[in-house]
Amino acid sequence: MVITCNYLIGVFPLLLQNTSVSPDGRLVAVLGDSPECSIADAESGKVLSNLKGHLDYSFASAWHPNGQILATGNQDTTCRLWDVRNLSESFAVLKGRMGAIRAIRFSSDGQFMAMTEPADFVHIFDAESDYARGQEIDLFGEIAGISFSPDSEALFVGVADRTYGSLLEFNRKRHDHQYLNCMF
């Protein structure tokens, strides 16, 4: 297979670390060596808004499946949540434990958001509780990435440690076909 570039969408004045396209394909979040995240028109590349609030370089972004929420992860150890209907300020700031937020994923059903630090910590938040409920998974090793299963029943964590390299699977707890207070 050969993939060609049809056209250049835009030129940004910084080193890019991450881009993510909204579920409807209209917007693209562009992050990099800047505290700001640019929201651009995916077709023209025109910057529509610059999100301000982070304090350091940005590494991760993810869109909620409903297309109205964007999560951005930063070296300042925070994940900020933005409502695209009002981008003047983030509506929530979720803190990591020790390191930059390097990866963010939403479950396909939109109920959960997971974010990782470079090593040792995965944080899972309940989006349906306005991100007030959460769980921290403390593991050993550098984290290579995260992904939810298509049915949102499992969370996979890649560990890139030389000694303990692995793929971990965490499953949602259920009891009598209803979720327990524990999220995963």
Coordinates of N, CA and C in Angstrom, one line a residue:
M1 N 0.8 -1.2 0.0 CA 0.0 0.0 0.0 C 0.9 1.2 0.0
V2 N 0.5 2.2 -0.8 CA 1.2 3.5 -0.8 C 0.2 4.6 -0.4
I3 N 0.7 5.4 0.5 CA -0.1 6.5 1.0 C 0.5 7.8 0.5
T4 N -0.2 8.7 -0.1 CA 0.3 9.9 -0.5 C -0.3 11.1 0.2
C5 N 0.4 12.2 0.3 CA -0.2 13.4 0.9 C -0.9 14.2 -0.2
N6 N -2.2 14.4 -0.1 CA -2.9 15.1 -1.1 C -2.7 16.6 -1.0
Y7 N -2.6 17.2 0.3 CA -2.3 18.6 0.4 C -1.9 18.8 1.9
L8 N -1.3 20.0 2.1 CA -0.8 20.4 3.4 C -1.9 21.1 4.1
I9 N -2.3 20.7 5.2 CA -3.5 21.3 5.9 C -3.0 22.6 6.6
G10 N -1.9 22.6 7.2 CA -1.5 23.9 7.8 C 0.0 23.8 8.3
V11 N 0.5 24.9 8.6 CA 1.9 25.0 9.1 C 1.8 25.6 10.5
F12 N 2.4 25.0 11.5 CA 2.3 25.4 12.8 C 3.7 25.8 13.3
P13 N 3.9 26.9 14.0 CA 5.2 27.4 14.4 C 5.8 26.7 15.7
L14 N 5.6 25.4 15.8 CA 6.2 24.7 16.9 C 6.4 23.3 16.6
L15 N 7.2 22.6 17.4 CA 7.4 21.2 17.2 C 6.1 20.5 17.7
L16 N 5.5 19.7 16.8 CA 4.2 19.0 17.1 C 4.5 17.7 17.8
Q17 N 3.7 17.5 18.9 CA 3.8 16.2 19.6 C 2.6 15.3 19.4
N18 N 1.4 15.9 19.1 CA 0.2 15.2 19.0 C -0.9 15.9 18.2
T19 N -1.6 15.2 17.4 CA -2.8 15.7 16.8 C -4.0 14.7 17.0
S20 N -5.2 15.2 17.1 CA -6.3 14.3 17.1 C -7.5 15.0 16.4
V21 N -8.2 14.2 15.6 CA -9.4 14.7 14.9 C -10.7 14.4 15.6
S22 N -11.6 15.4 15.6 CA -12.9 15.2 16.3 C -13.6 14.1 15.6
P23 N -14.6 13.4 16.4 CA -15.3 12.3 15.8 C -16.1 12.7 14.5
D24 N -16.5 13.9 14.4 CA -17.2 14.3 13.1 C -16.3 14.7 12.0
G25 N -15.0 14.7 12.3 CA -14.0 15.0 11.3 C -13.8 16.5 10.9
R26 N -14.5 17.4 11.6 CA -14.4 18.8 11.3 C -13.3 19.6 12.0
L27 N -12.9 19.1 13.2 CA -11.9 19.9 14.0 C -10.7 19.0 14.2
V28 N -9.5 19.6 14.3 CA -8.3 18.9 14.7 C -7.6 19.7 15.8
A29 N -7.2 18.9 16.9 CA -6.5 19.5 18.0 C -5.0 19.3 17.6
V30 N -4.2 20.4 17.8 CA -2.8 20.3 17.4 C -2.0 20.8 18.7
L31 N -1.1 19.9 19.2 CA -0.4 20.2 20.4 C 1.1 20.0 20.1
G32 N 1.9 20.6 21.0 CA 3.3 20.4 20.8 C 4.1 21.2 21.9
D33 N 5.3 21.7 21.5 CA 6.2 22.4 22.4 C 5.7 23.8 22.7
S34 N 4.5 23.8 23.4 CA 3.9 25.1 23.7 C 2.8 24.7 24.8
P35 N 2.5 25.7 25.7 CA 1.4 25.4 26.7 C 0.1 25.5 26.0
E36 N 0.0 26.0 24.8 CA -1.3 26.2 24.2 C -1.6 25.0 23.3
C37 N -2.9 24.7 23.1 CA -3.4 23.7 22.1 C -4.2 24.5 21.1
S38 N -3.9 24.3 19.8 CA -4.6 24.9 18.7 C -5.8 24.0 18.3
I39 N -6.9 24.6 18.1 CA -8.0 23.9 17.4 C -8.2 24.5 16.0
A40 N -8.0 23.6 15.1 CA -8.1 24.1 13.7 C -9.2 23.4 12.9
D41 N -9.6 24.1 11.8 CA -10.5 23.5 10.9 C -9.8 22.3 10.2
A42 N -10.3 21.1 10.2 CA -9.6 20.0 9.7 C -9.4 20.1 8.1
E43 N -10.3 20.8 7.5 CA -10.2 20.9 6.0 C -9.2 22.0 5.6
S44 N -9.3 23.2 6.2 CA -8.5 24.3 5.7 C -7.3 24.5 6.5
G45 N -7.2 24.0 7.7 CA -6.1 24.2 8.6 C -6.1 25.5 9.3
K46 N -7.1 26.3 9.1 CA -7.2 27.6 9.8 C -7.4 27.4 11.3
V47 N -6.6 28.1 12.1 CA -6.7 28.0 13.5 C -8.0 28.7 14.0
L48 N -8.8 28.1 14.7 CA -10.1 28.7 15.1 C -10.0 29.2 16.6
S49 N -9.1 28.5 17.4 CA -9.0 28.9 18.8 C -7.7 28.3 19.3
N50 N -7.1 29.0 20.3 CA -5.9 28.6 21.0 C -6.4 28.4 22.5
L51 N -6.3 27.2 22.9 CA -6.7 26.8 24.3 C -5.5 27.2 25.3
K52 N -5.8 28.0 26.3 CA -4.8 28.4 27.2 C -5.2 27.9 28.6
G53 N -4.1 27.5 29.4 CA -4.3 27.0 30.7 C -3.2 26.1 31.2
H54 N -2.6 25.3 30.3 CA -1.5 24.5 30.6 C -0.3 25.4 30.9
L55 N 0.7 24.8 31.6 CA 1.9 25.6 31.9 C 3.2 25.2 31.2
D56 N 3.1 24.1 30.5 CA 4.3 23.5 29.9 C 4.0 22.9 28.5
Y57 N 4.9 22.1 28.0 CA 4.7 21.4 26.7 C 3.5 20.4 26.8
S58 N 2.8 20.2 25.7 CA 1.7 19.3 25.6 C 2.1 18.1 24.8
F59 N 1.5 16.9 25.2 CA 1.9 15.6 24.6 C 0.7 14.8 24.1
A60 N -0.5 15.0 24.6 CA -1.6 14.1 24.4 C -2.9 14.8 24.2
S61 N -3.8 14.2 23.4 CA -5.2 14.7 23.3 C -6.1 13.6 22.9
A62 N -7.4 13.8 23.2 CA -8.4 12.8 22.8 C -9.7 13.5 22.9
W63 N -10.6 13.0 22.0 CA -11.9 13.6 21.9 C -12.9 12.5 22.5
H64 N -13.8 13.1 23.3 CA -14.9 12.2 23.8 C -15.8 11.8 22.5
P65 N -16.3 10.6 22.5 CA -17.1 10.1 21.4 C -18.2 11.1 21.0
N66 N -18.7 11.9 21.9 CA -19.8 12.8 21.5 C -19.3 14.0 20.8
G67 N -18.0 14.2 20.7 CA -17.4 15.3 19.9 C -17.5 16.6 20.6
Q68 N -18.0 16.7 21.8 CA -18.1 18.0 22.5 C -17.0 18.2 23.5
I69 N -16.3 17.2 23.9 CA -15.3 17.3 25.0 C -13.9 16.9 24.4
L70 N -12.9 17.8 24.6 CA -11.5 17.5 24.2 C -10.7 17.5 25.5
A71 N -9.9 16.4 25.6 CA -9.0 16.3 26.8 C -7.6 16.5 26.2
T72 N -6.8 17.3 27.0 CA -5.4 17.6 26.6 C -4.5 17.3 27.7
G73 N -3.3 16.6 27.4 CA -2.4 16.2 28.5 C -1.1 17.0 28.3
N74 N -0.5 17.3 29.5 CA 0.6 18.2 29.4 C 1.7 17.8 30.4
Q75 N 2.9 18.4 30.2 CA 4.1 18.1 31.0 C 3.9 18.7 32.4
D76 N 2.9 19.6 32.6 CA 2.6 20.2 33.9 C 1.9 19.2 34.8
T77 N 1.8 18.0 34.4 CA 1.2 16.9 35.2 C -0.4 16.9 35.2
T78 N -1.0 17.7 34.3 CA -2.4 17.8 34.3 C -3.0 17.4 33.0
C79 N -4.3 17.0 33.0 CA -5.1 16.8 31.9 C -6.2 17.9 32.0
R80 N -6.4 18.7 31.0 CA -7.5 19.6 31.0 C -8.6 19.2 30.1
L81 N -9.8 19.4 30.5 CA -11.0 19.1 29.7 C -11.7 20.4 29.2
W82 N -12.0 20.4 27.9 CA -12.5 21.6 27.3 C -13.8 21.2 26.6
D83 N -14.8 22.1 26.8 CA -16.1 21.9 26.1 C -16.0 22.8 24.8
V84 N -16.1 22.2 23.6 CA -15.9 22.9 22.4 C -16.9 24.0 22.1
R85 N -18.0 24.0 22.9 CA -19.0 25.0 22.8 C -18.6 26.3 23.5
N86 N -17.6 26.2 24.4 CA -17.1 27.3 25.1 C -15.6 27.1 25.4
L87 N -14.7 27.5 24.5 CA -13.3 27.2 24.6 C -12.5 28.3 25.4
S88 N -13.2 29.2 26.1 CA -12.5 30.3 26.8 C -11.7 29.8 27.9
E89 N -12.1 28.7 28.6 CA -11.3 28.1 29.7 C -11.7 26.6 29.8
S90 N -10.8 25.8 30.4 CA -11.2 24.4 30.6 C -12.2 24.3 31.7
F91 N -13.0 23.3 31.7 CA -14.1 23.1 32.7 C -13.6 22.2 33.8
A92 N -12.5 21.5 33.6 CA -11.9 20.6 34.7 C -10.4 20.5 34.4
V93 N -9.7 20.3 35.6 CA -8.3 20.0 35.5 C -8.1 18.8 36.4
L94 N -7.6 17.7 35.7 CA -7.3 16.4 36.4 C -5.8 16.3 36.6
K95 N -5.4 16.0 37.8 CA -4.0 15.9 38.2 C -3.5 14.5 38.1
G96 N -2.2 14.4 37.6 CA -1.5 13.2 37.6 C -0.8 13.1 39.0
R97 N 0.0 12.1 39.1 CA 0.7 11.9 40.4 C 2.1 12.6 40.4
M98 N 2.9 12.2 39.3 CA 4.3 12.7 39.3 C 4.8 13.2 38.0
G99 N 4.3 12.7 36.9 CA 4.8 13.0 35.6 C 3.9 13.6 34.6
A100 N 4.4 13.9 33.4 CA 3.6 14.5 32.4 C 2.5 13.5 32.0
I101 N 1.4 14.0 31.4 CA 0.3 13.2 30.9 C 0.7 12.9 29.5
R102 N 1.0 11.6 29.2 CA 1.5 11.3 27.9 C 0.5 10.6 26.9
A103 N -0.5 10.0 27.5 CA -1.6 9.4 26.6 C -2.9 9.6 27.3
I104 N -3.9 9.8 26.4 CA -5.3 9.9 26.9 C -6.2 9.1 25.9
R105 N -7.2 8.4 26.5 CA -8.2 7.7 25.7 C -9.5 7.7 26.4
F106 N -10.6 7.8 25.6 CA -11.9 7.7 26.0 C -12.4 6.3 25.6
S107 N -13.3 5.7 26.5 CA -13.9 4.4 26.1 C -14.9 4.7 25.0
S108 N -15.2 3.8 24.1 CA -16.1 4.0 23.0 C -17.5 4.4 23.4
D109 N -17.9 3.9 24.6 CA -19.2 4.3 25.1 C -19.2 5.7 25.8
G110 N -18.0 6.3 25.9 CA -17.9 7.6 26.5 C -18.0 7.7 28.0
Q111 N -18.1 6.5 28.7 CA -18.3 6.5 30.1 C -17.0 6.8 30.9
F112 N -15.8 6.3 30.3 CA -14.6 6.4 31.0 C -13.5 7.2 30.2
M113 N -12.6 7.8 30.9 CA -11.4 8.4 30.3 C -10.2 7.9 31.0
A114 N -9.2 7.5 30.3 CA -8.0 7.0 31.0 C -6.9 7.9 30.5
M115 N -5.9 8.2 31.4 CA -4.7 9.0 31.1 C -3.5 8.3 31.8
T116 N -2.4 8.4 31.1 CA -1.2 7.8 31.7 C -0.1 8.8 31.9
E117 N 0.8 8.5 32.8 CA 2.0 9.2 33.0 C 3.1 8.4 32.3
P118 N 4.3 8.9 32.2 CA 5.4 8.2 31.5 C 5.7 6.8 32.1
A119 N 5.6 6.8 33.4 CA 5.9 5.5 34.1 C 4.9 5.4 35.3
D120 N 4.6 4.1 35.6 CA 4.0 3.7 36.9 C 2.5 4.0 37.1
F121 N 1.9 5.0 36.5 CA 0.6 5.4 36.9 C -0.4 5.6 35.7
V122 N -1.5 4.9 35.8 CA -2.7 5.1 34.9 C -3.8 5.6 35.8
H123 N -4.5 6.6 35.3 CA -5.6 7.2 36.0 C -6.9 7.0 35.1
I124 N -8.0 6.5 35.7 CA -9.2 6.3 35.0 C -10.3 7.2 35.7
F125 N -11.0 7.9 34.9 CA -12.1 8.8 35.4 C -13.4 8.4 34.8
D126 N -14.5 8.6 35.7 CA -15.8 8.3 35.2 C -16.4 9.6 34.6
A127 N -16.5 9.6 33.3 CA -17.0 10.8 32.6 C -18.4 11.1 33.0
E128 N -19.2 10.1 33.3 CA -20.6 10.3 33.7 C -20.8 11.0 35.0
S129 N -19.7 11.0 35.8 CA -19.8 11.7 37.1 C -19.1 13.0 37.1
D130 N -19.0 13.6 35.9 CA -18.2 14.8 35.6 C -16.8 14.7 36.1
Y131 N -16.2 13.5 35.9 CA -14.8 13.2 36.2 C -14.5 13.3 37.7
A132 N -15.5 13.3 38.6 CA -15.3 13.4 40.0 C -14.8 12.1 40.6
R133 N -15.3 11.0 40.0 CA -14.9 9.6 40.5 C -13.7 9.1 39.6
G134 N -12.8 8.5 40.3 CA -11.6 8.0 39.6 C -10.9 6.9 40.3
Q135 N -10.1 6.3 39.5 CA -9.3 5.1 40.1 C -7.9 5.3 39.5
E136 N -6.9 5.0 40.4 CA -5.5 5.1 40.0 C -4.9 3.6 40.0
I137 N -4.3 3.3 38.9 CA -3.6 2.0 38.8 C -2.1 2.3 38.9
D138 N -1.5 1.7 39.9 CA -0.1 1.8 40.2 C 0.6 0.6 39.7
L139 N 1.4 0.7 38.7 CA 2.1 -0.5 38.2 C 3.6 -0.2 38.1
F140 N 4.4 -1.2 37.7 CA 5.8 -1.0 37.7 C 6.3 -0.9 36.2
G141 N 6.9 0.2 35.8 CA 7.4 0.2 34.4 C 7.0 1.4 33.7
E142 N 7.7 1.7 32.6 CA 7.4 2.8 31.7 C 6.2 2.4 30.8
I143 N 5.3 3.3 30.7 CA 4.0 3.0 30.0 C 4.2 3.4 28.5
A144 N 3.9 2.4 27.6 CA 4.0 2.6 26.2 C 2.7 3.1 25.6
G145 N 1.6 2.8 26.2 CA 0.3 3.3 25.6 C -0.8 2.6 26.3
I146 N -2.0 3.1 26.0 CA -3.3 2.6 26.5 C -4.3 2.5 25.5
S147 N -5.3 1.6 25.6 CA -6.4 1.5 24.7 C -7.6 0.8 25.4
F148 N -8.8 1.2 25.2 CA -9.9 0.5 25.6 C -10.3 -0.5 24.5
S149 N -10.9 -1.6 24.9 CA -11.5 -2.5 23.9 C -12.7 -1.9 23.3
P150 N -13.0 -2.3 22.1 CA -14.2 -1.7 21.3 C -15.5 -1.7 22.1
D151 N -15.7 -2.7 23.0 CA -16.9 -2.8 23.7 C -16.8 -2.1 25.1
S152 N -15.7 -1.4 25.3 CA -15.4 -0.6 26.6 C -15.4 -1.5 27.8
E153 N -15.2 -2.8 27.7 CA -15.2 -3.7 28.8 C -13.8 -3.9 29.4
A154 N -12.8 -3.6 28.6 CA -11.4 -3.8 29.1 C -10.5 -2.6 28.7
L155 N -9.5 -2.4 29.6 CA -8.5 -1.4 29.3 C -7.2 -2.1 29.2
F156 N -6.4 -1.8 28.1 CA -5.1 -2.4 27.9 C -4.0 -1.4 28.1
V157 N -3.0 -1.8 28.8 CA -1.9 -1.0 29.1 C -0.6 -1.6 28.6
G158 N 0.1 -0.9 27.8 CA 1.4 -1.5 27.3 C 2.5 -1.0 28.2
V159 N 3.4 -1.9 28.7 CA 4.5 -1.6 29.6 C 5.8 -1.8 28.8
A160 N 6.6 -0.8 28.7 CA 7.8 -0.9 27.9 C 9.1 -0.9 28.7
D161 N 9.0 -1.7 29.8 CA 10.1 -1.9 30.7 C 11.0 -3.0 30.1
R162 N 12.3 -2.8 30.2 CA 13.3 -3.8 29.7 C 13.1 -5.2 30.4
T163 N 12.9 -5.1 31.6 CA 12.8 -6.4 32.4 C 11.3 -6.9 32.5
Y164 N 10.4 -6.0 32.6 CA 9.0 -6.4 32.8 C 8.1 -6.0 31.7
G165 N 8.6 -5.9 30.4 CA 7.7 -5.5 29.3 C 6.5 -6.4 29.2
S166 N 5.4 -5.8 29.0 CA 4.1 -6.6 29.0 C 3.0 -5.8 28.5
L167 N 1.9 -6.6 28.2 CA 0.6 -6.0 27.9 C -0.4 -6.4 29.0
L168 N -0.9 -5.5 29.7 CA -1.8 -5.7 30.9 C -3.2 -5.5 30.4
E169 N -4.1 -6.4 30.9 CA -5.5 -6.2 30.6 C -6.3 -6.0 31.9
F170 N -7.0 -5.0 32.0 CA -7.9 -4.7 33.2 C -9.3 -4.8 32.7
N171 N -10.2 -5.5 33.4 CA -11.6 -5.7 33.0 C -12.5 -5.0 34.0
R172 N -13.6 -4.5 33.5 CA -14.6 -3.9 34.4 C -15.2 -4.9 35.3
K173 N -15.4 -4.5 36.5 CA -16.0 -5.4 37.5 C -17.5 -5.3 37.4
R174 N -18.2 -6.5 37.4 CA -19.6 -6.5 37.3 C -20.2 -7.4 38.5
H175 N -21.4 -7.1 38.9 CA -22.1 -7.9 39.9 C -23.6 -7.9 39.5
D176 N -24.1 -9.0 39.3 CA -25.5 -9.1 38.9 C -25.9 -8.2 37.8
H177 N -25.0 -8.1 36.8 CA -25.2 -7.3 35.6 C -25.2 -5.8 35.9
Q178 N -24.8 -5.4 37.0 CA -24.7 -4.0 37.3 C -23.2 -3.7 37.7
Y179 N -22.8 -2.5 37.4 CA -21.4 -2.1 37.8 C -21.3 -1.9 39.3
L180 N -20.2 -2.3 39.8 CA -19.9 -2.0 41.2 C -19.4 -0.6 41.4
N181 N -19.2 -0.1 42.5 CA -18.6 1.2 42.7 C -17.2 1.3 42.2
C182 N -16.5 0.1 42.1 CA -15.2 0.1 41.5 C -15.3 0.2 40.0
M183 N -14.5 1.0 39.4 CA -14.7 1.2 38.0 C -14.1 0.1 37.2
F184 N -12.8 -0.2 37.4 CA -12.1 -1.3 36.7 C -11.5 -2.2 37.7

